[in-house]
Coordinates of C-alpha atoms in Angstrom, one line a residue:
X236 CA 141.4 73.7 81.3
X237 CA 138.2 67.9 77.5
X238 CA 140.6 67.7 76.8
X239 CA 138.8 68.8 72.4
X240 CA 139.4 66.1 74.4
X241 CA 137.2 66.8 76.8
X242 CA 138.8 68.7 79.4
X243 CA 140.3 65.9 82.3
X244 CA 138.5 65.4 85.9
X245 CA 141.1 67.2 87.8
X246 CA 141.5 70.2 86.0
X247 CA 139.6 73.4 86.4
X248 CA 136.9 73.1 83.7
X249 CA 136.7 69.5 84.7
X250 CA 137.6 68.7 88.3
X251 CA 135.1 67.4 90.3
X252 CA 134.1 66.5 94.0
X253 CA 133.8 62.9 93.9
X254 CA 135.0 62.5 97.3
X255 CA 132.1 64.7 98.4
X256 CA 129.4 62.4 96.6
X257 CA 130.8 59.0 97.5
X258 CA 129.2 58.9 101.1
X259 CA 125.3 59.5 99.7
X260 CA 126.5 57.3 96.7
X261 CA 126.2 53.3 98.2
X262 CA 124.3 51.2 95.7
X263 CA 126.2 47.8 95.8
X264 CA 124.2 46.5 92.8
X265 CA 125.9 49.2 90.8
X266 CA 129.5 48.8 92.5
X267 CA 129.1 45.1 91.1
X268 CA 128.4 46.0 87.7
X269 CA 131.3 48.8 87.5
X270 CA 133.6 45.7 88.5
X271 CA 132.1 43.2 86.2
X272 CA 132.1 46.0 83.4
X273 CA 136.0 46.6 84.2
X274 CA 136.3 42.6 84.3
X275 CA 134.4 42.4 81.2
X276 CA 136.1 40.5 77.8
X277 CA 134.8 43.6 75.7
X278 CA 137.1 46.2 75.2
X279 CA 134.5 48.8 74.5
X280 CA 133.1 48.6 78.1
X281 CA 136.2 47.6 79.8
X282 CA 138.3 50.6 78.7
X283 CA 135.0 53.2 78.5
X284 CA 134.6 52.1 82.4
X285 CA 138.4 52.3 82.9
X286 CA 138.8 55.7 81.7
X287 CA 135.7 56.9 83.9
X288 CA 137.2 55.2 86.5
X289 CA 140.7 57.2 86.1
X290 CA 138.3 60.4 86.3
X291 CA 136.3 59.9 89.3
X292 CA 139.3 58.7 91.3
X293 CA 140.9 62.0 89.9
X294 CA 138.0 63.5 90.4
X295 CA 138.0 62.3 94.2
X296 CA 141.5 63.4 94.7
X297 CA 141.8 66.4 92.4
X298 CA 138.8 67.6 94.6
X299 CA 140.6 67.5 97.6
X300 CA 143.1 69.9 95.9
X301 CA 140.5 72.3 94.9
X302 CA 139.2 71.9 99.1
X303 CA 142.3 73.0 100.4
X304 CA 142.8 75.7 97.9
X305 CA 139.4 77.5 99.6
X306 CA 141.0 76.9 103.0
X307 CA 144.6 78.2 102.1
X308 CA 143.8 80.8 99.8
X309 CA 141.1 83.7 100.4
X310 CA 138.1 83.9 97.5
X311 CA 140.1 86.2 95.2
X312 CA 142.9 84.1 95.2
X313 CA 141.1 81.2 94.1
X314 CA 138.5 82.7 91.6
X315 CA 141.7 84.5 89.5
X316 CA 144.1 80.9 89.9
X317 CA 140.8 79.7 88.4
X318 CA 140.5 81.6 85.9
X319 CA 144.4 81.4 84.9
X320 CA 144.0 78.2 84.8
X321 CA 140.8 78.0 82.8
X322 CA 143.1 79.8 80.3
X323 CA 145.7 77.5 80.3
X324 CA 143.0 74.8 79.5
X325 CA 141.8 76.8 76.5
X326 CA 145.6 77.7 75.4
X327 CA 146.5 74.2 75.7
X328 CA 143.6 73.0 73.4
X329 CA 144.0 75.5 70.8
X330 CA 148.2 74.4 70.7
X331 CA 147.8 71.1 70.9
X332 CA 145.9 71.4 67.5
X333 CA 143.3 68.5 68.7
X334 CA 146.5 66.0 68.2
X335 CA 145.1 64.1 71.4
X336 CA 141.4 62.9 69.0
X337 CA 143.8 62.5 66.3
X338 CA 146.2 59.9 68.1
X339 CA 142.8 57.9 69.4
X340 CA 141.5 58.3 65.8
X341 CA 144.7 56.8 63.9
X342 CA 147.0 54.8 66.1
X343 CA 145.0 52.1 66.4
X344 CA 145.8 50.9 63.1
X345 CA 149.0 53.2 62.9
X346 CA 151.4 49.4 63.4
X347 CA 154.9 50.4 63.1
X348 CA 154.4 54.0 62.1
X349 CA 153.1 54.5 65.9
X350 CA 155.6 55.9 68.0
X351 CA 156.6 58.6 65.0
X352 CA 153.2 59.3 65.0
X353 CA 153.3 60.1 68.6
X354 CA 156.3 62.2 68.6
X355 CA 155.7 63.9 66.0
X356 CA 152.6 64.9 67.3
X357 CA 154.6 66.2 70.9
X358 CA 157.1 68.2 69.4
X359 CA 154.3 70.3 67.0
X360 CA 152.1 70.5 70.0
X361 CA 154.7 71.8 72.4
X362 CA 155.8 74.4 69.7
X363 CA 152.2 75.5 68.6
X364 CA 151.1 75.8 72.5
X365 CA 154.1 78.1 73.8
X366 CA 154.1 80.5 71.0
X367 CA 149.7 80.6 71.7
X368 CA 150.9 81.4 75.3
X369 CA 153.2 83.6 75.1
X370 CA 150.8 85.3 72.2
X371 CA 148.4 85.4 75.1
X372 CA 150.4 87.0 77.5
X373 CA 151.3 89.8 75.5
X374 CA 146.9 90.5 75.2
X375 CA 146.2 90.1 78.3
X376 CA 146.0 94.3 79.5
X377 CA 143.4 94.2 76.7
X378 CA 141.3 91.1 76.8
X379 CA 141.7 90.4 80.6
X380 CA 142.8 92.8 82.8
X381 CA 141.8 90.5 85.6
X382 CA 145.1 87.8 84.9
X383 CA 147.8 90.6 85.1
X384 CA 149.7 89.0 87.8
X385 CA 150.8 86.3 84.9
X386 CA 152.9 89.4 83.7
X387 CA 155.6 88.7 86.3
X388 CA 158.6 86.6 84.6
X389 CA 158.5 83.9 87.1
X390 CA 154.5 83.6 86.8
X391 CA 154.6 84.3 83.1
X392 CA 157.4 81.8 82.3
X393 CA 155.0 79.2 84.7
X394 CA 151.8 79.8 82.9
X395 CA 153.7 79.3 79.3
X396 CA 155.2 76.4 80.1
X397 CA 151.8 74.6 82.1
X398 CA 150.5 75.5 78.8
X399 CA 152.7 73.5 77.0
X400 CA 153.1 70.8 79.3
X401 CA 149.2 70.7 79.4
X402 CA 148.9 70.0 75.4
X403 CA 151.4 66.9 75.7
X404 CA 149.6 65.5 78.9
X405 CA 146.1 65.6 77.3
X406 CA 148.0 64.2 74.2
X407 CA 149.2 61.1 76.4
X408 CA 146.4 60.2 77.8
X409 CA 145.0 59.7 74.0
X410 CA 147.8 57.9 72.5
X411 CA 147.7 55.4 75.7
X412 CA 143.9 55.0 75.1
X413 CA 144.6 54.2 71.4
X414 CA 146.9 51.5 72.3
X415 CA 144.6 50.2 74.4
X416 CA 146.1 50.9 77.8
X417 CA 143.4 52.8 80.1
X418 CA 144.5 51.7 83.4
X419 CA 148.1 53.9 83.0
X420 CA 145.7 56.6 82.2
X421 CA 144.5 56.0 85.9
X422 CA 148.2 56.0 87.6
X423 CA 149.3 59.0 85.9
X424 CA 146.4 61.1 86.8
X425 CA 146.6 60.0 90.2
X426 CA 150.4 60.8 90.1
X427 CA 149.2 64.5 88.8
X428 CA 146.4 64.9 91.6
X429 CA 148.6 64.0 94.5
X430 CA 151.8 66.0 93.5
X431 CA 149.7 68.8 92.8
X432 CA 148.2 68.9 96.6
X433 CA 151.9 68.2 98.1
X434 CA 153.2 71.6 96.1
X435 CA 149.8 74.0 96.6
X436 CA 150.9 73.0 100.3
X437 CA 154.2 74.2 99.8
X438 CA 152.9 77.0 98.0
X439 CA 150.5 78.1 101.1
X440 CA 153.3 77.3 103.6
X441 CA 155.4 79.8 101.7
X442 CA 152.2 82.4 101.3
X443 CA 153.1 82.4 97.4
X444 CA 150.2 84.2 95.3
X445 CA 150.4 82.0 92.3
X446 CA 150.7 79.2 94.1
X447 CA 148.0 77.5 92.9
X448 CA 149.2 77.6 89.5
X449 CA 152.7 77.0 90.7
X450 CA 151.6 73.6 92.2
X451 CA 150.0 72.5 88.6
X452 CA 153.3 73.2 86.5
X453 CA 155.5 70.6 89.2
X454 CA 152.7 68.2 89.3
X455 CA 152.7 68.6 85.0
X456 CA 156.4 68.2 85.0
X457 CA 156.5 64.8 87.2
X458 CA 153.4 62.9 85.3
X459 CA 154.7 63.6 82.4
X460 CA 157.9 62.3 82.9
X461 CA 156.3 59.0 84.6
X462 CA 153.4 58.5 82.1
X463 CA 155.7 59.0 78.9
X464 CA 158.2 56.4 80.1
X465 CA 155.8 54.0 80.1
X466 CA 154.0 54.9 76.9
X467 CA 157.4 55.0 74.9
X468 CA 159.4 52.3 76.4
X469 CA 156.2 49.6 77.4
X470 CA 152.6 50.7 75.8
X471 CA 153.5 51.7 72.1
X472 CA 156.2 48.9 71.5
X473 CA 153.8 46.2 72.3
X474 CA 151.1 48.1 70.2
X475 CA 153.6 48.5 67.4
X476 CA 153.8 44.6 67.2
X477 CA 150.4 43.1 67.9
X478 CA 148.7 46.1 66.1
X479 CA 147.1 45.4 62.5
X480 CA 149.0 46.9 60.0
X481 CA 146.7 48.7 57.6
X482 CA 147.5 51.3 54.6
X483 CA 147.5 54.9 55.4
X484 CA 145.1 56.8 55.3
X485 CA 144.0 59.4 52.8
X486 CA 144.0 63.2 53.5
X487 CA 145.1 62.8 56.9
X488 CA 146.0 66.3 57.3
X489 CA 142.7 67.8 56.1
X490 CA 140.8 65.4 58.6
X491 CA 143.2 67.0 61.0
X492 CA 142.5 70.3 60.5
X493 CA 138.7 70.1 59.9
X494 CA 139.0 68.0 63.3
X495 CA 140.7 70.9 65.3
X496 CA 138.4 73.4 63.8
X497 CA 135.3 72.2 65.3
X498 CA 137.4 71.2 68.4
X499 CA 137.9 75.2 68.8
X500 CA 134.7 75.5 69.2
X501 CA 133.5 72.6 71.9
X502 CA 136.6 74.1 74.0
X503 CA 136.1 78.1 73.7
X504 CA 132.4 76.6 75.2
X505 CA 134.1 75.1 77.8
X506 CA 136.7 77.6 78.8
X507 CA 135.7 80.6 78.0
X508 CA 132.7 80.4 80.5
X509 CA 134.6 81.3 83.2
X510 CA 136.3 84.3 82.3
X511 CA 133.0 85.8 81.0
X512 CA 132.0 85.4 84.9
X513 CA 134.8 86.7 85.9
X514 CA 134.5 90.0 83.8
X515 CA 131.1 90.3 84.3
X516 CA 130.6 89.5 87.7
X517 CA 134.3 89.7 89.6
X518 CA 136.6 87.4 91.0
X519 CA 134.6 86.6 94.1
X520 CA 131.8 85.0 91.9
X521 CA 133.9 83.3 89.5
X522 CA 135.3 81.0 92.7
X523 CA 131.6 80.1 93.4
X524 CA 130.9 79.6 89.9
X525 CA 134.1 78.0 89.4
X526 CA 133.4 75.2 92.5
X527 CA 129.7 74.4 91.0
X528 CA 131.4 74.0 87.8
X529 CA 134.1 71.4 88.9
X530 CA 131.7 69.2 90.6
X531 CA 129.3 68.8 87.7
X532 CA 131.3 68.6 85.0
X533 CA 132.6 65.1 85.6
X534 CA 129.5 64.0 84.6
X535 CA 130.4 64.9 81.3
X536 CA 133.3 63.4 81.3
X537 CA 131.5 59.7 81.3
X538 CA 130.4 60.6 78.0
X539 CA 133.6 61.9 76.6
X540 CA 135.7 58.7 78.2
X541 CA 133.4 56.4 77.0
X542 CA 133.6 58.2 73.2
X543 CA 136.9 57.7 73.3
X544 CA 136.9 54.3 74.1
X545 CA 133.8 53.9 71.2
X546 CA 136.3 55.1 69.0
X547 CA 139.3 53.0 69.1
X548 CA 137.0 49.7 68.8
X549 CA 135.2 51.8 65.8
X550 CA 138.9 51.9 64.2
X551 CA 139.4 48.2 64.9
X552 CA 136.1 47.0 63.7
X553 CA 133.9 49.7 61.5
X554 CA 131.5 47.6 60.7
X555 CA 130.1 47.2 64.5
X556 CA 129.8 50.9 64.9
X557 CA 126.1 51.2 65.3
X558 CA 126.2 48.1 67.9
X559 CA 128.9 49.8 69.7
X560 CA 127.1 53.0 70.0
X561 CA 124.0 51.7 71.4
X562 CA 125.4 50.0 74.1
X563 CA 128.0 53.0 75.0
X564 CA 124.0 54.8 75.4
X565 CA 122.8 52.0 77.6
X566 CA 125.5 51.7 79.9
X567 CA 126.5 55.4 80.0
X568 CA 123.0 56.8 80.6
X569 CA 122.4 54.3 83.5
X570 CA 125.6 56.4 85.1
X571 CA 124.6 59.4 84.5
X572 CA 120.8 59.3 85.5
X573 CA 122.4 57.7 89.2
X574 CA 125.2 60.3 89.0
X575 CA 122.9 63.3 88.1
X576 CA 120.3 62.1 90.9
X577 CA 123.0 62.2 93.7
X578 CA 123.8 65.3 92.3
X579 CA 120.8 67.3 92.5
X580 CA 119.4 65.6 95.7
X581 CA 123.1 66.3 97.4
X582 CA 124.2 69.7 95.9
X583 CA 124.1 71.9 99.1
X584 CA 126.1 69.6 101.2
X585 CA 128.7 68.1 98.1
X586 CA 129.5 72.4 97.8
X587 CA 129.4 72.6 101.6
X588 CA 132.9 70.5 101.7
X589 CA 134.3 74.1 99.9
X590 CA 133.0 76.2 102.6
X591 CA 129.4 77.2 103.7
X592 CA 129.3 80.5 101.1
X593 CA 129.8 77.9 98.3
X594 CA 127.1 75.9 98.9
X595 CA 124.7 79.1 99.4
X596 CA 125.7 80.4 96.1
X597 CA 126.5 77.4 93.7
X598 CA 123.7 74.7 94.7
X599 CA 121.3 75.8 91.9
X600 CA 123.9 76.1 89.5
X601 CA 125.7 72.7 90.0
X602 CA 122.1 71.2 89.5
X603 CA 121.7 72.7 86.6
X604 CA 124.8 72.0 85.2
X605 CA 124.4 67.9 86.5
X606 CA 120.7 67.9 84.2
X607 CA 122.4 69.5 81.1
X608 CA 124.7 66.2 81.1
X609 CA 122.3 63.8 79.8
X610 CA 121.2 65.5 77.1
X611 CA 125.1 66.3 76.4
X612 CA 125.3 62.2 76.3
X613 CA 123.7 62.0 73.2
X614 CA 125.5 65.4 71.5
X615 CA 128.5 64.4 72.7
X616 CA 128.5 60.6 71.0
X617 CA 126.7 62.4 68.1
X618 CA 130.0 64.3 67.4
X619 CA 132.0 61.3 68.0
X620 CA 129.9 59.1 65.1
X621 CA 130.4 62.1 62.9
X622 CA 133.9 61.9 63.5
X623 CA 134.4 58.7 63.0
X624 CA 132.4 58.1 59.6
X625 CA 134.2 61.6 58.9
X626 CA 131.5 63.3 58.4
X627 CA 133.0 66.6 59.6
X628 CA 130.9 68.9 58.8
X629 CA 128.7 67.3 61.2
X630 CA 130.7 67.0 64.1
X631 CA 132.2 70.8 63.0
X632 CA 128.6 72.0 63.1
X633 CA 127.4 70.6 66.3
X634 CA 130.0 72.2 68.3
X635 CA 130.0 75.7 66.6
X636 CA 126.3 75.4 67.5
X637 CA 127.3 74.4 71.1
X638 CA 130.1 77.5 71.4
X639 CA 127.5 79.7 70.0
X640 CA 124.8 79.0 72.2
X641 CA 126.4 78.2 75.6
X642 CA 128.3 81.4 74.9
X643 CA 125.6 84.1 74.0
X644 CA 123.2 82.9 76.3
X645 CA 125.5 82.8 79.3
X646 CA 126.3 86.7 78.1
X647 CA 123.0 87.3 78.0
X648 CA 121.8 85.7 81.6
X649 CA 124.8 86.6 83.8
X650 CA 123.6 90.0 84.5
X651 CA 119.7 89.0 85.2
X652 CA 120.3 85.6 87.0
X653 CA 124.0 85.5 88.4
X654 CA 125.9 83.0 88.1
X655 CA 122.9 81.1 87.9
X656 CA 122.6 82.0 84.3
X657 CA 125.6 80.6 83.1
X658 CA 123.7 77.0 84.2
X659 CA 120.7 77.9 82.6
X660 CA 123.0 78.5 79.3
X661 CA 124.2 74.7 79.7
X662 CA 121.1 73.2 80.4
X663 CA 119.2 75.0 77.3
X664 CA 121.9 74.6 74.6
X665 CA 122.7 70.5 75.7
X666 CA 118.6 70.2 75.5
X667 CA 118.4 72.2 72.1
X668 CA 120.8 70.0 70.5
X669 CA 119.7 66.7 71.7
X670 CA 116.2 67.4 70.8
X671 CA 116.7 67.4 66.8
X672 CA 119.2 64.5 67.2
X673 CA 116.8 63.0 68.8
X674 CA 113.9 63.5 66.2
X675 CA 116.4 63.0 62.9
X676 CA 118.6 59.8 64.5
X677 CA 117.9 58.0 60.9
X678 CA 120.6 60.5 59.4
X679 CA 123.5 59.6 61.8
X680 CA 122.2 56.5 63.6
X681 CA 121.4 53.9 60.9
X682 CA 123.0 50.5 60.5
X683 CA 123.1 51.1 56.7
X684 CA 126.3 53.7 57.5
X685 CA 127.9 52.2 60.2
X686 CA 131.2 51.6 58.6
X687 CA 133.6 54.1 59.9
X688 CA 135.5 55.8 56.8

């Protein structure tokens, strides 16, 4: 529960059913040029492709998780895990103080200051996201009645520390990106994805309520411990010598917290979502909305992974930005039209794999959701231009716009069109915010201010 990183493929904002797509999805000319891409001398496509990669094979096996949940685990079970978790996510974001964009934004010219960087970045995130969680906990008889079985102490003390563990792992997967290291972005979220479906088994086997969440904190605790070795002891020592060494730079902080601002924003979008379903609509429809959800939403994470990849080589070499950006919009929105055409042509039967009630209900919403990410494409990589020229009040305003939108609309539409509406939301917000970036592209896409800041 982009990580503002864009919440990851496995998790529940994010999580999708690539295993499900894979048999209508058989184009060899395009299996050829994901392998020449991830063979490819340029780092911008190699690692954009490699981090995609790392979310459709988590996708693929996080889905599986998500498949057995429906089978071990009766509706209500799995619409209020959802939820809990979708909390987590939001928890997580707001702790980890958008540290994760930060690393990706700094550490590629941080040289020797790197690994202080990163920990130092850990320890305020960890701190920051268990005192949001337990802050949480103590609101949730007000704000959502719905998640009072977190109030137990062996739930509770879960849920605070997933929510901690959850801001470092989304952190780790940016700092290995900034040093340049995709592929241990793969292993560790396959590590995550597979320990995760071992312990929900054990948590069905022992008829545990909260096993679903349960089964997230182990699966935390082991890829953390795994991914973090290798980052500290392997990835950042080699980045700290081959690195350039540049000054730092000015007003850091201020960046930082202009940064996380907007990041609030993009994630309270994503996140919050499903608990308005959940409220509005009960638990029942917030697993069907929740399903739809998990499948489309890796499309969106194309764009993020490739932004993040757009922005290391942006760090290395400002002066290419605007070359860099077009091709990121080439290559990504060749993906995404083949993605979003599976998608909508497959919906019924990709939902089907969940049970037959999840197709019935969530097939019009998971198309909608798959046509609202090519517009997000271009908002998304909008943000990230912004971000990188620091011109934050830019990338600040594009996502309070997004929150704003996404959120009332939704409010507005769930009690005419069901869960239906919240799709609608998504579609019409991504679509009224490309449309003027599209029309203005002279004031953020000129060669004239390509040179990242």
């Amino acid at each position: 529960m982009d990580t503002s990183r864009a919440p990851r493929a496995d998790e529940p904002a994010a999580a999708a059913s690539t295993s499900a797509v894979l048999p209508a999805w058989r184009p060899l000319a395009l299996l050829r040029a994901g392998v020449a891409a991830v063979r490819s001398p340029d780092p911008l496509l190699r690692n954009g492709h490699l981090l995609a990669i790392s979310s459709l094979i988590n996708a693929g096996v996080g889905s599986l998780f998500w498949v057995f949940a429906t089978h071990w685990y009766d509706e209500e079970v799995v619409g209020l895990s959802y939820s809990a978790l979708s909390a987590t996510l939001l928890l997580a974001s707001i702790g980890q103080l958008n540290l994760n964009d930060f690393l990706i934004r700094f550490v590629p010219s941080a040289g020797r200051r790197t690994r202080k960087m990163v920990l130092t970045c850990y320890l305020v995130s960890a701190c920051f996201s268990t005192l949001v969680a337990v802050g949480f906990l103590a609101l949730v008889p007000k704000v959502s009645p719905g998640l009072d079985f977190l109030l137990t102490p062996v739930t509770g003390g879960c849920f605070v520390a997933a929510t901690a563990g959850y801001a470092i792992f989304v952190m780790q997967d940016g700092a290995l990106t900034a040093v340049r290291r995709p592929g241990w972005v793969v292993g560790e979220n396959v590590i995550f994805a597979c320990v995760k479906i071992l312990l929900l088994a054990v948590g069905a086997a022992l008829a545990l309520f909260s096993g679903i969440l349960l089964s997230w904190v182990g699966a935390l605790a082991v890829s953390l411990v795994v991914a973090n070795f290798i980052l500290l002891r392997y990835a950042i020592p080699h980045h700290e010598k081959t690195a350039p060494e540049a000054e730092r730079p000015p007003r850091m902080v201020k960046y930082a917290a202009a940064d996380y601002f907007g990041s609030l924003f993009r994630m309270a979008a994503y996140t919050l979502v499903p608990l308005l379903v959940l409220n509005n609509l009960g638990a029942e429809q917030s697993a069907f909305f929740s399903l739809a959800w998990i499948v489309g939403y890796v499309l969106y994470l194309v764009s993020r992974n490739m932004g993040s990849s757009l922005m290391v080589e942006v760090m290395r070499s400002p002066d290419r930005l605007v070359e860099h950006l077009l091709k990121v919009l080439r290559h990504s929105g060749l993906l995404l039209s083949i993605g979003i055409v599976v998608i909508v042509a497959a919906a019924p039967q990709i939902l089907s794999f969940f049970g037959a009630e999840y197709a019935e209900a969530g097939s019009t919403l998971l198309r909608l959701i798959a046509l609202s990410a090519l517009p997000n494409l271009l908002v998304s990589l909008a943000i990230d231009v912004a971000r990188a020229r620091r011109r934050l009040r830019w990338a600040v305003g594009l996502q309070v716009a997004m929150c704003v939108l996404v959120l009332g609309l939704t409010k507005v539409l769930l009690p005419v069109m069901g869960i239906n509406g919240a799709g609608v939301a998504w579609l019409a917000t991504m679509c009224l915010l490309a449309l003027p970036l599209l029309i203005w592209r002279s004031r953020w896409l000129t060669a004239g201010s390509g040179a990242a800041s």
